[in-house]
């Protein structure tokens, strides 16, 4: 898409930017497609509680983190971890971007280890037209699936709960496709994860409820605890136990939405020592306690921009 010569930031667009400068709730799935003018900028010093996936389709943007600057151009995929400060916006007069705020599915964690351009921010540049076309198509479909959920201000609110749930899952499938396209592109250029790191990721992803410890996982990988901790953090971008915690919380969120198990039963099922500890960690991660999350999950939340 070429830069429109007569692009102007009208009042409606400015209101939209001001609205989205607010922090999205961690549990909410938010997607968007922006054609942004030169005055577009978002600053969130504390980041947000969700993952943020951003793709530049045309024009130029930039992401600042401390003294580091990353210029964003056609083909650039950026993945920002929860809690990473946000300071991004248009460079020049125009920037077209697709994006989504989301909480990852359990099985995605081995795909989230993209190269870090700066702390908390991963980056891949897609160079093949087959890859960039696929990502734009995936974002276009996931955004339309989100619109069909009927939960945007202009959407169809007549859909029943099942159809909204299906639309939410299709939206997540689109995000998964974008991530996998970036991973596949990357793996053509660099080596796979260290086999020992991959083994540990498979073990904790397959059964996060097990009483995993650094000692037991190091024994599985047949390396020292310190060596495994260093390798894992270097290649995945987070500590082993933080990933285990995230996987357990993700599984807890799934059970809250899909079952009528009590919080105590879910805590035991996903590997927490007590329901109180689950509630504390869950609220910190998702911004709401488990019971509130259960109520909201019965009516899926999507926002479109």
Short mmCIF file of C-alpha atoms in Angstrom, two decimals:
data_model
loop_
_atom_site.label_atom_id
_atom_site.label_comp_id
_atom_site.label_asym_id
_atom_site.label_seq_id
_atom_site.Cartn_x
_atom_site.Cartn_y
_atom_site.Cartn_z
CA UNK A 1 0.00 0.00 0.00
CA UNK A 2 1.39 3.39 -0.97
CA UNK A 3 1.35 6.42 1.26
CA UNK A 4 -1.73 8.55 0.55
CA UNK A 5 -0.71 12.05 -0.51
CA UNK A 6 -3.74 13.70 1.06
CA UNK A 7 -3.75 11.79 4.36
CA UNK A 8 -4.95 13.96 7.24
CA UNK A 9 -5.54 13.18 10.90
CA UNK A 10 -9.18 14.21 11.31
CA UNK A 11 -10.98 14.68 14.61
CA UNK A 12 -12.41 11.15 14.67
CA UNK A 13 -8.99 9.63 14.18
CA UNK A 14 -7.51 11.82 16.92
CA UNK A 15 -10.24 10.78 19.35
CA UNK A 16 -9.51 7.15 18.53
CA UNK A 17 -5.82 7.61 19.28
CA UNK A 18 -6.56 9.31 22.57
CA UNK A 19 -8.93 6.47 23.50
CA UNK A 20 -6.40 3.78 22.73
CA UNK A 21 -3.68 5.50 24.69
CA UNK A 22 -5.51 4.07 27.70
CA UNK A 23 -4.20 0.75 28.97
CA UNK A 24 -6.18 -2.29 27.72
CA UNK A 25 -7.20 -4.76 30.45
CA UNK A 26 -4.78 -7.74 30.56
CA UNK A 27 -7.55 -10.30 29.98
CA UNK A 28 -9.04 -8.54 26.97
CA UNK A 29 -8.28 -9.61 23.40
CA UNK A 30 -7.81 -6.41 21.39
CA UNK A 31 -7.08 -6.16 17.66
CA UNK A 32 -6.62 -3.21 15.36
CA UNK A 33 -5.57 -1.80 12.00
CA UNK A 34 -4.24 1.76 12.04
CA UNK A 35 -3.43 4.21 9.26
CA UNK A 36 -1.58 6.70 11.45
CA UNK A 37 -0.44 10.22 10.69
CA UNK A 38 2.69 12.01 11.82
CA UNK A 39 1.25 13.02 15.18
CA UNK A 40 0.52 9.46 16.32
CA UNK A 41 2.29 8.34 19.49
CA UNK A 42 1.49 5.97 22.38
CA UNK A 43 3.41 6.15 25.68
CA UNK A 44 2.84 3.67 28.52
CA UNK A 45 5.79 3.81 30.96
CA UNK A 46 4.76 0.60 32.73
CA UNK A 47 3.67 -1.32 29.65
CA UNK A 48 0.55 -3.48 29.80
CA UNK A 49 -0.39 -6.87 31.25
CA UNK A 50 -0.83 -8.58 27.90
CA UNK A 51 1.47 -9.52 25.01
CA UNK A 52 1.52 -7.04 22.13
CA UNK A 53 2.02 -8.16 18.52
CA UNK A 54 2.69 -5.43 15.94
CA UNK A 55 3.23 -5.64 12.18
CA UNK A 56 4.23 -2.77 9.89
CA UNK A 57 2.49 -3.02 6.50
CA UNK A 58 3.72 0.28 5.05
CA UNK A 59 5.16 3.64 6.01
CA UNK A 60 7.54 4.01 8.95
CA UNK A 61 7.16 3.78 12.72
CA UNK A 62 9.53 3.59 15.64
CA UNK A 63 9.73 2.00 19.07
CA UNK A 64 11.74 3.63 21.87
CA UNK A 65 12.96 1.88 25.01
CA UNK A 66 15.34 3.95 27.09
CA UNK A 67 18.21 5.01 24.85
CA UNK A 68 17.35 2.33 22.27
CA UNK A 69 15.39 3.05 19.11
CA UNK A 70 13.99 0.50 16.65
CA UNK A 71 12.80 1.78 13.27
CA UNK A 72 9.82 -0.16 11.90
CA UNK A 73 9.27 -0.61 8.18
CA UNK A 74 7.41 -2.91 5.80
CA UNK A 75 7.76 -6.55 6.87
CA UNK A 76 8.73 -5.93 10.50
CA UNK A 77 7.10 -8.10 13.18
CA UNK A 78 7.46 -6.93 16.78
CA UNK A 79 6.45 -8.90 19.86
CA UNK A 80 6.41 -7.04 23.19
CA UNK A 81 6.32 -8.88 26.52
CA UNK A 82 3.94 -7.89 29.33
CA UNK A 83 5.32 -5.12 31.51
CA UNK A 84 7.66 -3.72 28.84
CA UNK A 85 7.37 0.09 28.54
CA UNK A 86 5.56 1.34 25.43
CA UNK A 87 6.72 4.38 23.48
CA UNK A 88 5.93 4.02 19.80
CA UNK A 89 4.58 6.13 17.00
CA UNK A 90 4.83 7.36 13.41
CA UNK A 91 8.07 8.50 11.81
CA UNK A 92 7.47 10.99 9.01
CA UNK A 93 3.90 11.39 7.82
CA UNK A 94 2.40 7.91 7.64
CA UNK A 95 2.47 4.48 9.29
CA UNK A 96 0.16 1.54 8.58
CA UNK A 97 0.19 -1.13 11.27
CA UNK A 98 -1.76 -4.22 12.27
CA UNK A 99 -1.67 -5.26 15.92
CA UNK A 100 -3.17 -7.36 18.69
CA UNK A 101 -3.03 -7.49 22.48
CA UNK A 102 -3.49 -11.07 23.70
CA UNK A 103 -2.71 -13.72 26.29
CA UNK A 104 -0.89 -16.67 24.65
CA UNK A 105 -2.15 -20.21 24.53
CA UNK A 106 -0.09 -22.68 26.55
CA UNK A 107 1.55 -24.26 23.53
CA UNK A 108 2.80 -20.93 22.17
CA UNK A 109 5.59 -20.39 24.68
CA UNK A 110 8.21 -22.19 22.60
CA UNK A 111 7.38 -19.81 19.73
CA UNK A 112 7.71 -16.62 21.77
CA UNK A 113 11.52 -16.85 21.91
CA UNK A 114 12.13 -14.54 18.95
CA UNK A 115 15.40 -12.54 18.94
CA UNK A 116 15.32 -9.60 21.34
CA UNK A 117 16.14 -6.23 19.79
CA UNK A 118 15.97 -4.69 23.28
CA UNK A 119 14.87 -6.00 26.69
CA UNK A 120 11.30 -7.27 26.49
CA UNK A 121 10.95 -6.62 22.76
CA UNK A 122 11.50 -9.25 20.07
CA UNK A 123 11.82 -8.47 16.39
CA UNK A 124 11.83 -10.30 13.06
CA UNK A 125 11.99 -8.74 9.59
CA UNK A 126 10.12 -10.70 6.93
CA UNK A 127 11.81 -10.35 3.55
CA UNK A 128 9.85 -12.72 1.32
CA UNK A 129 6.63 -11.54 -0.30
CA UNK A 130 5.04 -14.91 0.49
CA UNK A 131 5.63 -14.20 4.20
CA UNK A 132 4.48 -10.57 4.23
CA UNK A 133 1.40 -11.41 2.15
CA UNK A 134 0.54 -14.23 4.53
CA UNK A 135 0.86 -12.03 7.61
CA UNK A 136 -1.34 -9.27 6.15
CA UNK A 137 -3.90 -11.88 5.13
CA UNK A 138 -3.83 -13.43 8.62
CA UNK A 139 -4.26 -10.06 10.32
CA UNK A 140 -7.07 -9.11 7.96
CA UNK A 141 -8.89 -12.37 8.69
CA UNK A 142 -8.36 -12.28 12.45
CA UNK A 143 -9.58 -8.68 12.57
CA UNK A 144 -12.70 -9.57 10.58
CA UNK A 145 -13.28 -12.61 12.80
CA UNK A 146 -13.10 -10.29 15.78
CA UNK A 147 -15.61 -7.94 14.15
CA UNK A 148 -17.96 -10.86 13.54
CA UNK A 149 -17.94 -11.52 17.26
CA UNK A 150 -20.31 -8.55 17.46
CA UNK A 151 -18.60 -6.92 20.44
CA UNK A 152 -17.34 -3.75 18.79
CA UNK A 153 -19.45 -0.56 18.98
CA UNK A 154 -20.46 -1.01 15.34
CA UNK A 155 -20.63 -4.80 15.32
CA UNK A 156 -23.55 -7.19 15.13
CA UNK A 157 -24.67 -7.80 18.73
CA UNK A 158 -27.14 -10.54 17.76
CA UNK A 159 -24.60 -13.39 17.80
CA UNK A 160 -25.10 -16.01 20.48
CA UNK A 161 -22.45 -17.05 23.00
CA UNK A 162 -21.28 -20.05 20.94
CA UNK A 163 -20.73 -17.95 17.82
CA UNK A 164 -18.84 -15.34 19.82
CA UNK A 165 -16.64 -18.05 21.33
CA UNK A 166 -15.91 -19.46 17.88
CA UNK A 167 -15.05 -15.97 16.61
CA UNK A 168 -12.66 -15.51 19.53
CA UNK A 169 -10.92 -18.82 18.77
CA UNK A 170 -10.61 -17.90 15.09
CA UNK A 171 -9.05 -14.59 16.12
CA UNK A 172 -6.52 -16.46 18.25
CA UNK A 173 -5.82 -18.80 15.32
CA UNK A 174 -4.91 -15.77 13.22
CA UNK A 175 -2.48 -14.53 15.87
CA UNK A 176 -0.97 -18.01 15.98
CA UNK A 177 -0.48 -17.95 12.20
CA UNK A 178 1.39 -14.63 12.39
CA UNK A 179 3.66 -15.96 15.14
CA UNK A 180 4.37 -19.18 13.27
CA UNK A 181 5.16 -17.28 10.08
CA UNK A 182 7.73 -15.19 11.98
CA UNK A 183 9.20 -18.29 13.63
CA UNK A 184 9.44 -20.15 10.31
CA UNK A 185 11.16 -17.18 8.68
CA UNK A 186 13.61 -16.93 11.55
CA UNK A 187 14.47 -20.62 11.56
CA UNK A 188 15.56 -20.43 7.95
CA UNK A 189 18.30 -18.05 9.05
CA UNK A 190 19.36 -19.20 12.52
CA UNK A 191 19.75 -22.48 14.35
CA UNK A 192 16.94 -24.05 16.34
CA UNK A 193 16.75 -23.74 20.09
CA UNK A 194 19.41 -25.60 22.00
CA UNK A 195 18.11 -29.22 22.26
CA UNK A 196 18.33 -29.04 26.06
CA UNK A 197 16.22 -25.88 26.18
CA UNK A 198 13.75 -27.41 23.74
CA UNK A 199 13.49 -30.53 25.92
CA UNK A 200 12.73 -28.46 29.02
CA UNK A 201 10.16 -26.35 27.16
CA UNK A 202 8.41 -29.47 25.93
CA UNK A 203 8.34 -30.92 29.46
CA UNK A 204 6.87 -27.87 31.17
CA UNK A 205 4.44 -27.13 28.33
CA UNK A 206 3.14 -30.70 28.23
CA UNK A 207 2.49 -30.80 31.99
CA UNK A 208 2.91 -27.45 33.77
CA UNK A 209 1.12 -28.80 36.86
CA UNK A 210 3.95 -31.17 37.76
CA UNK A 211 6.15 -30.03 40.69
CA UNK A 212 8.90 -28.78 38.38
CA UNK A 213 12.08 -27.51 39.99
CA UNK A 214 15.29 -26.18 38.49
CA UNK A 215 17.06 -29.26 39.85
CA UNK A 216 14.64 -31.75 38.31
CA UNK A 217 14.63 -29.97 34.94
CA UNK A 218 18.41 -29.69 34.93
CA UNK A 219 18.56 -33.43 35.55
CA UNK A 220 16.21 -33.99 32.62
CA UNK A 221 18.43 -31.87 30.37
CA UNK A 222 21.61 -33.37 31.88
CA UNK A 223 23.22 -30.01 32.59
CA UNK A 224 23.93 -28.05 35.74
CA UNK A 225 21.23 -25.83 37.21
CA UNK A 226 23.21 -22.67 36.51
CA UNK A 227 23.95 -23.69 32.91
CA UNK A 228 20.32 -24.53 32.19
CA UNK A 229 19.10 -21.28 33.77
CA UNK A 230 21.53 -19.28 31.63
CA UNK A 231 20.69 -21.11 28.38
CA UNK A 232 16.96 -20.89 28.95
CA UNK A 233 16.94 -17.19 29.80
CA UNK A 234 19.23 -16.41 26.87
CA UNK A 235 17.13 -18.26 24.28
CA UNK A 236 13.58 -17.90 25.62
CA UNK A 237 13.95 -14.44 27.14
CA UNK A 238 12.47 -15.36 30.51
CA UNK A 239 13.32 -17.59 33.45
CA UNK A 240 12.13 -21.20 33.61
CA UNK A 241 9.96 -20.70 36.68
CA UNK A 242 8.35 -17.57 35.22
CA UNK A 243 7.36 -19.60 32.17
CA UNK A 244 6.03 -22.40 34.39
CA UNK A 245 3.99 -19.85 36.32
CA UNK A 246 2.61 -18.33 33.10
CA UNK A 247 1.66 -21.79 31.79
CA UNK A 248 -0.13 -22.67 35.03
CA UNK A 249 -2.04 -19.41 35.01
CA UNK A 250 -2.98 -19.92 31.37
CA UNK A 251 -4.29 -23.39 32.17
CA UNK A 252 -6.21 -21.97 35.15
CA UNK A 253 -7.81 -19.38 32.87
CA UNK A 254 -8.84 -22.12 30.45
CA UNK A 255 -10.42 -24.19 33.23
CA UNK A 256 -12.25 -21.19 34.64
CA UNK A 257 -13.86 -20.57 31.27
CA UNK A 258 -14.58 -24.18 30.33
CA UNK A 259 -15.55 -25.88 33.63
CA UNK A 260 -17.44 -25.34 36.87
CA UNK A 261 -14.54 -26.49 39.03
CA UNK A 262 -13.99 -24.42 42.16
CA UNK A 263 -10.97 -22.17 42.46
CA UNK A 264 -9.51 -24.62 45.00
CA UNK A 265 -9.97 -27.54 42.60
CA UNK A 266 -8.39 -25.58 39.75
CA UNK A 267 -5.47 -24.54 41.94
CA UNK A 268 -4.74 -28.19 42.73
CA UNK A 269 -5.20 -29.22 39.09
CA UNK A 270 -2.71 -26.70 37.70
CA UNK A 271 -0.02 -27.10 40.36
CA UNK A 272 -0.57 -24.27 42.87
CA UNK A 273 -0.04 -24.99 46.55
CA UNK A 274 -3.18 -23.14 47.60
CA UNK A 275 -6.19 -21.34 46.10
CA UNK A 276 -5.05 -18.13 47.81
CA UNK A 277 -1.70 -18.24 46.00
CA UNK A 278 -3.48 -18.90 42.69
CA UNK A 279 -5.82 -15.97 43.29
CA UNK A 280 -2.93 -13.62 44.10
CA UNK A 281 -0.87 -14.60 41.08
CA UNK A 282 -3.89 -14.73 38.76
CA UNK A 283 -5.03 -11.24 39.77
CA UNK A 284 -1.52 -9.89 39.27
CA UNK A 285 -1.32 -11.43 35.78
CA UNK A 286 -4.84 -10.84 34.43
CA UNK A 287 -5.95 -7.81 36.43
CA UNK A 288 -9.01 -9.57 37.88
CA UNK A 289 -9.51 -12.40 40.42
CA UNK A 290 -10.41 -15.88 39.12
CA UNK A 291 -14.14 -15.61 39.88
CA UNK A 292 -14.45 -12.34 37.99
CA UNK A 293 -12.44 -13.76 35.10
CA UNK A 294 -14.84 -16.72 34.97
CA UNK A 295 -17.84 -14.43 34.68
CA UNK A 296 -16.22 -12.39 31.91
CA UNK A 297 -14.99 -15.47 30.02
CA UNK A 298 -18.58 -16.68 29.60
CA UNK A 299 -19.05 -13.57 27.43
CA UNK A 300 -15.85 -13.28 25.36
CA UNK A 301 -14.33 -9.80 25.21
CA UNK A 302 -12.99 -8.35 21.99
CA UNK A 303 -12.31 -4.77 21.01
CA UNK A 304 -11.70 -3.49 17.50
CA UNK A 305 -9.94 -0.36 16.32
#
